[in-house]
Amino acid sequence: IYLAARGREVMIFPGSTLFNKGPQWIVAAEMVKTSKLFARTVAKIDPEWLEALGGRLCKSSYSNPHWEKNRGEVRAFEQVSLYGLVIIPRRSVAYSPIVPDEAHRIFVRSALVEGEVKKEFAFLSHNQGLIEQVSGMEDKVRRRGMLASEEDLASFYSQRLPGISDIRSLESEIRKRGGDNFLNMKEEDVLLSCPDGKELALYPDETAMGFGTFKFVYRFAPGKPDDGITIKVPSSLAPQISPEHLDWIVPGLFREKITALIKGLPKPYRKQLVPVSSTVEVILSEMKRTNEPLVSALGTFIYKRFGVDIPASQWPVDQIPEHLQMRVSLTDHTGRELRSGRDPSILQEGMQQKNAQKGESDLFEKAKRKWEKTGISSWNFGALAESIPLTNDLFVYPGLEPGEKGVNIRLYRDRNTALSEHRKGVKTLFLIHFRKELNFVKKGLILPRTLVKAADYFGGVGAVEKAVYESLTNRLFRLDLRDPESFLRHAAVNGSALLQESRVLLEIAERVVEAYFQTRQAIHGIERANRNNRPALDLCARLRKELDALVPRDFLERYDPDRLIHLPRYLKAMEMRAERGSYDMEKEQKKSAAIAPFTEALRRNIQELSSRWTAEKRETLEAFFWMVEEFKVSLFAQELKTPFPVSEKRLEKKLRELERMI
């Protein structure tokens, strides 16, 4: 069955030699209608002949006019039919001769406004720069309406290029006018309204930290993964950015972020800060920038200014809009993104990418061949830089590494690893430098024989003597020194004090070991004397745990000398508590109830301690720890005195300070 002109259905006559042969197109000399409409005297024909044969009888229609970048002109698809039969279904043709006005509009919109041209034009680069500048302002302040509309931009070109709809005509017009300056836009052609200069200054394009300068990318695209502000961080420079600084480096976010944080607080805190807008104004005008995370600084300021004590855990940090949370984009040395996200911990993973790119590995290996040395026994290699640039965005970090024969200069990809190893290497150089003096010091580090039994709790006399030596040398020599002058200056200042320092530290260690032994023996004696007194036995069990937690085997490594000197007093207080508590359990229980909330808070915070805690919070936790110990002395052994006043009120204040931090 064939479709004939004017929509008729036709069948080849059965007597024809083409019957059941089924060519795609046929021509018939006659049509005969009997039981059906039959085509007789038929022949096969190529439809491509029909357009030329049909001539003016052929009809054309056009669809999908569009800009073709490669051809540099507006094209459309033509369909040709003859007597209602489609003989050419889809043919690409130039659209300008067909509908010139529409072709011009498409050319202006697609080629000029959208910049879809294969060849570079100076005026387009200039205009795109202006448009991007204004669009960047909109992304920064997150407000549309500054950039002229596409209709306005198209009108600019249409007025200057009437009737032009392809690249050839554009180039001809530019040659005729002696250049393309007439197509250069001015700021007033692009900018409808300009934000205040002070407002724009709150959104910097880049920030400098450590050895690098890091660029910001602003995007106003709600719901998109990159909505908000992205900081571009080469993975090799990631350790140089402190996560807590991310809250401070773009001041333009402060108002909205602080408002969102306050509005997201639980009602008991939020209602004390209303009206929120007035509170935010006070915060913005009076709160100073610090090295703390924004939430910690905010909690401290609000407590001092408004008297509202807000624990850090109550701030809705994870619930504020994503565009208010800095997005970090880790890149390799070529600028290619490796990973991105809004969790600041991504910075700690920066150097875990292993820099698998071949080019980067090649640079690192080349630098190692140039800089690394082995078998160094004195500081005869000049100053050691903190970092060495391999490219603009790729750094390695030199450091001294303890070796079999002295120290080695090594390059590290990770700054923190380099610093840790370098401190060990500097200590090794000092050990070589003071070899004779330290041998003499070692000979003097001998615990009294009376402490042999007490030292067994710490691994024996030899282990304690070795721990004293390690504590002494770590404290004096495990330093980040980078040049021979600093090394020799430190050696000159501390060399003569080695023997005296070692004796002081040994004496402190002796007192701690002896006090530990006495306290342990006292608790053991109380247990034997109270075998049938369950409350007394429970008290002794608790104190035994506290004893081992306060003075672990590595106490010399764990505590500084200025804290070690207090341990015997704490241990004596523990001994007195055991003795008095076993005789007067009611008084013990009352005092235990007073200290319990603070020991529980201490336990909870130590359990929650993580790498994401700031240095300030760690220091505050340590201070709280020692305050708790002093409070125990004031409760259970007042006659031993405390070096500073301590009370429940002061502990509560310090605890609130700790809990305001993150």
PDB file of C-alpha atoms in Angstrom, residues 26-139:
ATOM      1  CA  ILE A  26       7.023   4.751  -7.638  1.00  0.00           C
ATOM      2  CA  VAL A  27       5.494   6.795 -10.471  1.00  0.00           C
ATOM      3  CA  ALA A  28       2.339   5.551 -12.255  1.00  0.00           C
ATOM      4  CA  ALA A  29       1.014   6.400 -15.719  1.00  0.00           C
ATOM      5  CA  GLU A  30      -2.597   5.779 -14.713  1.00  0.00           C
ATOM      6  CA  MET A  31      -4.852   5.089 -11.744  1.00  0.00           C
ATOM      7  CA  VAL A  32      -7.691   2.573 -12.049  1.00  0.00           C
ATOM      8  CA  LYS A  33     -10.347   2.155  -9.384  1.00  0.00           C
ATOM      9  CA  THR A  34     -12.000  -1.259  -9.245  1.00  0.00           C
ATOM     10  CA  SER A  35     -12.163  -3.136  -5.946  1.00  0.00           C
ATOM     11  CA  LYS A  36      -9.317  -0.810  -4.851  1.00  0.00           C
ATOM     12  CA  LEU A  37      -7.399   2.074  -6.326  1.00  0.00           C
ATOM     13  CA  PHE A  38      -4.666   0.476  -8.444  1.00  0.00           C
ATOM     14  CA  ALA A  39      -1.600   2.093  -9.981  1.00  0.00           C
ATOM     15  CA  ARG A  40      -0.846   0.768 -13.472  1.00  0.00           C
ATOM     16  CA  THR A  41       2.159   1.145 -15.717  1.00  0.00           C
ATOM     17  CA  VAL A  42       4.452   1.913 -12.772  1.00  0.00           C
ATOM     18  CA  ALA A  43       8.174   2.449 -12.421  1.00  0.00           C
ATOM     19  CA  LYS A  44      10.601   2.924  -9.584  1.00  0.00           C
ATOM     20  CA  ILE A  45      11.790   6.538  -9.076  1.00  0.00           C
ATOM     21  CA  ASP A  46      14.436   8.252  -6.885  1.00  0.00           C
ATOM     22  CA  PRO A  47      12.696  10.893  -4.667  1.00  0.00           C
ATOM     23  CA  GLU A  48      15.751  13.172  -4.957  1.00  0.00           C
ATOM     24  CA  TRP A  49      14.743  13.774  -8.588  1.00  0.00           C
ATOM     25  CA  LEU A  50      11.354  15.075  -7.554  1.00  0.00           C
ATOM     26  CA  GLU A  51      12.369  18.520  -6.283  1.00  0.00           C
ATOM     27  CA  ALA A  52      13.917  19.443  -9.643  1.00  0.00           C
ATOM     28  CA  LEU A  53      11.110  17.830 -11.595  1.00  0.00           C
ATOM     29  CA  GLY A  54       8.359  19.387  -9.480  1.00  0.00           C
ATOM     30  CA  GLY A  55       9.817  22.892  -9.579  1.00  0.00           C
ATOM     31  CA  ARG A  56       7.348  25.480  -8.372  1.00  0.00           C
ATOM     32  CA  LEU A  57       4.885  22.769  -7.457  1.00  0.00           C
ATOM     33  CA  CYS A  58       7.100  21.859  -4.452  1.00  0.00           C
ATOM     34  CA  LYS A  59       6.256  23.491  -1.145  1.00  0.00           C
ATOM     35  CA  SER A  60       8.788  24.233   1.654  1.00  0.00           C
ATOM     36  CA  SER A  61       8.299  24.723   5.396  1.00  0.00           C
ATOM     37  CA  TYR A  62      10.910  25.629   8.019  1.00  0.00           C
ATOM     38  CA  SER A  63      11.402  24.658  11.665  1.00  0.00           C
ATOM     39  CA  ASN A  64      13.804  25.024  14.607  1.00  0.00           C
ATOM     40  CA  PRO A  65      15.765  28.115  13.580  1.00  0.00           C
ATOM     41  CA  HIS A  66      18.990  28.155  15.614  1.00  0.00           C
ATOM     42  CA  TRP A  67      22.492  29.566  15.858  1.00  0.00           C
ATOM     43  CA  GLU A  68      25.310  27.307  14.629  1.00  0.00           C
ATOM     44  CA  LYS A  69      28.589  28.311  16.248  1.00  0.00           C
ATOM     45  CA  ASN A  70      30.853  26.417  13.844  1.00  0.00           C
ATOM     46  CA  ARG A  71      29.205  27.792  10.690  1.00  0.00           C
ATOM     47  CA  GLY A  72      28.864  31.267  12.161  1.00  0.00           C
ATOM     48  CA  GLU A  73      25.287  31.757  10.960  1.00  0.00           C
ATOM     49  CA  VAL A  74      21.652  31.090  11.819  1.00  0.00           C
ATOM     50  CA  ARG A  75      20.328  27.839  10.317  1.00  0.00           C
ATOM     51  CA  ALA A  76      16.950  26.110  10.191  1.00  0.00           C
ATOM     52  CA  PHE A  77      15.557  22.783   9.001  1.00  0.00           C
ATOM     53  CA  GLU A  78      13.628  22.784   5.678  1.00  0.00           C
ATOM     54  CA  GLN A  79      10.953  20.232   4.767  1.00  0.00           C
ATOM     55  CA  VAL A  80       9.971  19.951   1.041  1.00  0.00           C
ATOM     56  CA  SER A  81       6.690  18.356  -0.096  1.00  0.00           C
ATOM     57  CA  LEU A  82       5.105  17.729  -3.482  1.00  0.00           C
ATOM     58  CA  TYR A  83       1.325  17.342  -3.642  1.00  0.00           C
ATOM     59  CA  GLY A  84       1.339  16.633   0.096  1.00  0.00           C
ATOM     60  CA  LEU A  85       4.085  14.001  -0.096  1.00  0.00           C
ATOM     61  CA  VAL A  86       7.224  14.802   1.887  1.00  0.00           C
ATOM     62  CA  ILE A  87      10.143  14.363  -0.482  1.00  0.00           C
ATOM     63  CA  ILE A  88      12.834  16.018   1.691  1.00  0.00           C
ATOM     64  CA  PRO A  89      12.043  15.596   5.404  1.00  0.00           C
ATOM     65  CA  ARG A  90      14.889  17.577   7.070  1.00  0.00           C
ATOM     66  CA  ARG A  91      17.508  19.703   5.351  1.00  0.00           C
ATOM     67  CA  SER A  92      19.705  22.317   7.080  1.00  0.00           C
ATOM     68  CA  VAL A  93      19.568  25.688   5.323  1.00  0.00           C
ATOM     69  CA  ALA A  94      20.635  29.259   6.023  1.00  0.00           C
ATOM     70  CA  TYR A  95      17.784  31.076   7.749  1.00  0.00           C
ATOM     71  CA  SER A  96      18.753  34.656   7.033  1.00  0.00           C
ATOM     72  CA  PRO A  97      17.417  34.764   3.425  1.00  0.00           C
ATOM     73  CA  ILE A  98      14.160  33.212   4.620  1.00  0.00           C
ATOM     74  CA  VAL A  99      13.214  35.280   7.720  1.00  0.00           C
ATOM     75  CA  PRO A 100      15.873  38.029   8.062  1.00  0.00           C
ATOM     76  CA  ASP A 101      14.435  39.713  11.172  1.00  0.00           C
ATOM     77  CA  GLU A 102      14.151  36.509  13.181  1.00  0.00           C
ATOM     78  CA  ALA A 103      17.606  35.396  12.039  1.00  0.00           C
ATOM     79  CA  HIS A 104      18.997  38.731  13.269  1.00  0.00           C
ATOM     80  CA  ARG A 105      17.338  38.316  16.681  1.00  0.00           C
ATOM     81  CA  ILE A 106      18.715  34.788  17.080  1.00  0.00           C
ATOM     82  CA  PHE A 107      22.209  35.922  16.040  1.00  0.00           C
ATOM     83  CA  VAL A 108      22.231  38.791  18.525  1.00  0.00           C
ATOM     84  CA  ARG A 109      20.908  36.690  21.424  1.00  0.00           C
ATOM     85  CA  SER A 110      22.988  33.541  20.896  1.00  0.00           C
ATOM     86  CA  ALA A 111      26.202  34.797  19.303  1.00  0.00           C
ATOM     87  CA  LEU A 112      26.645  38.203  20.944  1.00  0.00           C
ATOM     88  CA  VAL A 113      24.715  38.187  24.223  1.00  0.00           C
ATOM     89  CA  GLU A 114      25.550  34.576  25.107  1.00  0.00           C
ATOM     90  CA  GLY A 115      29.005  34.777  23.505  1.00  0.00           C
ATOM     91  CA  GLU A 116      28.631  31.589  21.443  1.00  0.00           C
ATOM     92  CA  VAL A 117      31.178  32.433  18.753  1.00  0.00           C
ATOM     93  CA  LYS A 118      34.123  30.399  17.548  1.00  0.00           C
ATOM     94  CA  LYS A 119      36.311  33.377  16.716  1.00  0.00           C
ATOM     95  CA  GLU A 120      37.524  35.785  19.387  1.00  0.00           C
ATOM     96  CA  PHE A 121      36.402  39.410  19.200  1.00  0.00           C
ATOM     97  CA  ALA A 122      37.919  42.131  21.364  1.00  0.00           C
ATOM     98  CA  PHE A 123      34.554  43.828  21.967  1.00  0.00           C
ATOM     99  CA  LEU A 124      33.012  40.556  23.203  1.00  0.00           C
ATOM    100  CA  SER A 125      35.866  39.975  25.656  1.00  0.00           C
ATOM    101  CA  HIS A 126      35.505  43.540  26.918  1.00  0.00           C
ATOM    102  CA  ASN A 127      31.743  43.273  27.296  1.00  0.00           C
ATOM    103  CA  GLN A 128      31.873  39.833  28.934  1.00  0.00           C
ATOM    104  CA  GLY A 129      34.351  41.206  31.456  1.00  0.00           C
ATOM    105  CA  LEU A 130      31.949  43.996  32.381  1.00  0.00           C
ATOM    106  CA  ILE A 131      29.037  41.566  32.644  1.00  0.00           C
ATOM    107  CA  GLU A 132      31.016  39.136  34.812  1.00  0.00           C
ATOM    108  CA  GLN A 133      32.073  41.995  37.060  1.00  0.00           C
ATOM    109  CA  VAL A 134      28.473  43.043  37.668  1.00  0.00           C
ATOM    110  CA  SER A 135      27.304  39.439  37.946  1.00  0.00           C
ATOM    111  CA  GLY A 136      30.049  38.898  40.531  1.00  0.00           C
ATOM    112  CA  MET A 137      28.633  41.781  42.576  1.00  0.00           C
ATOM    113  CA  GLU A 138      25.229  40.106  42.520  1.00  0.00           C
ATOM    114  CA  ASP A 139      26.729  36.793  43.649  1.00  0.00           C
TER     115      ASP A 139
END
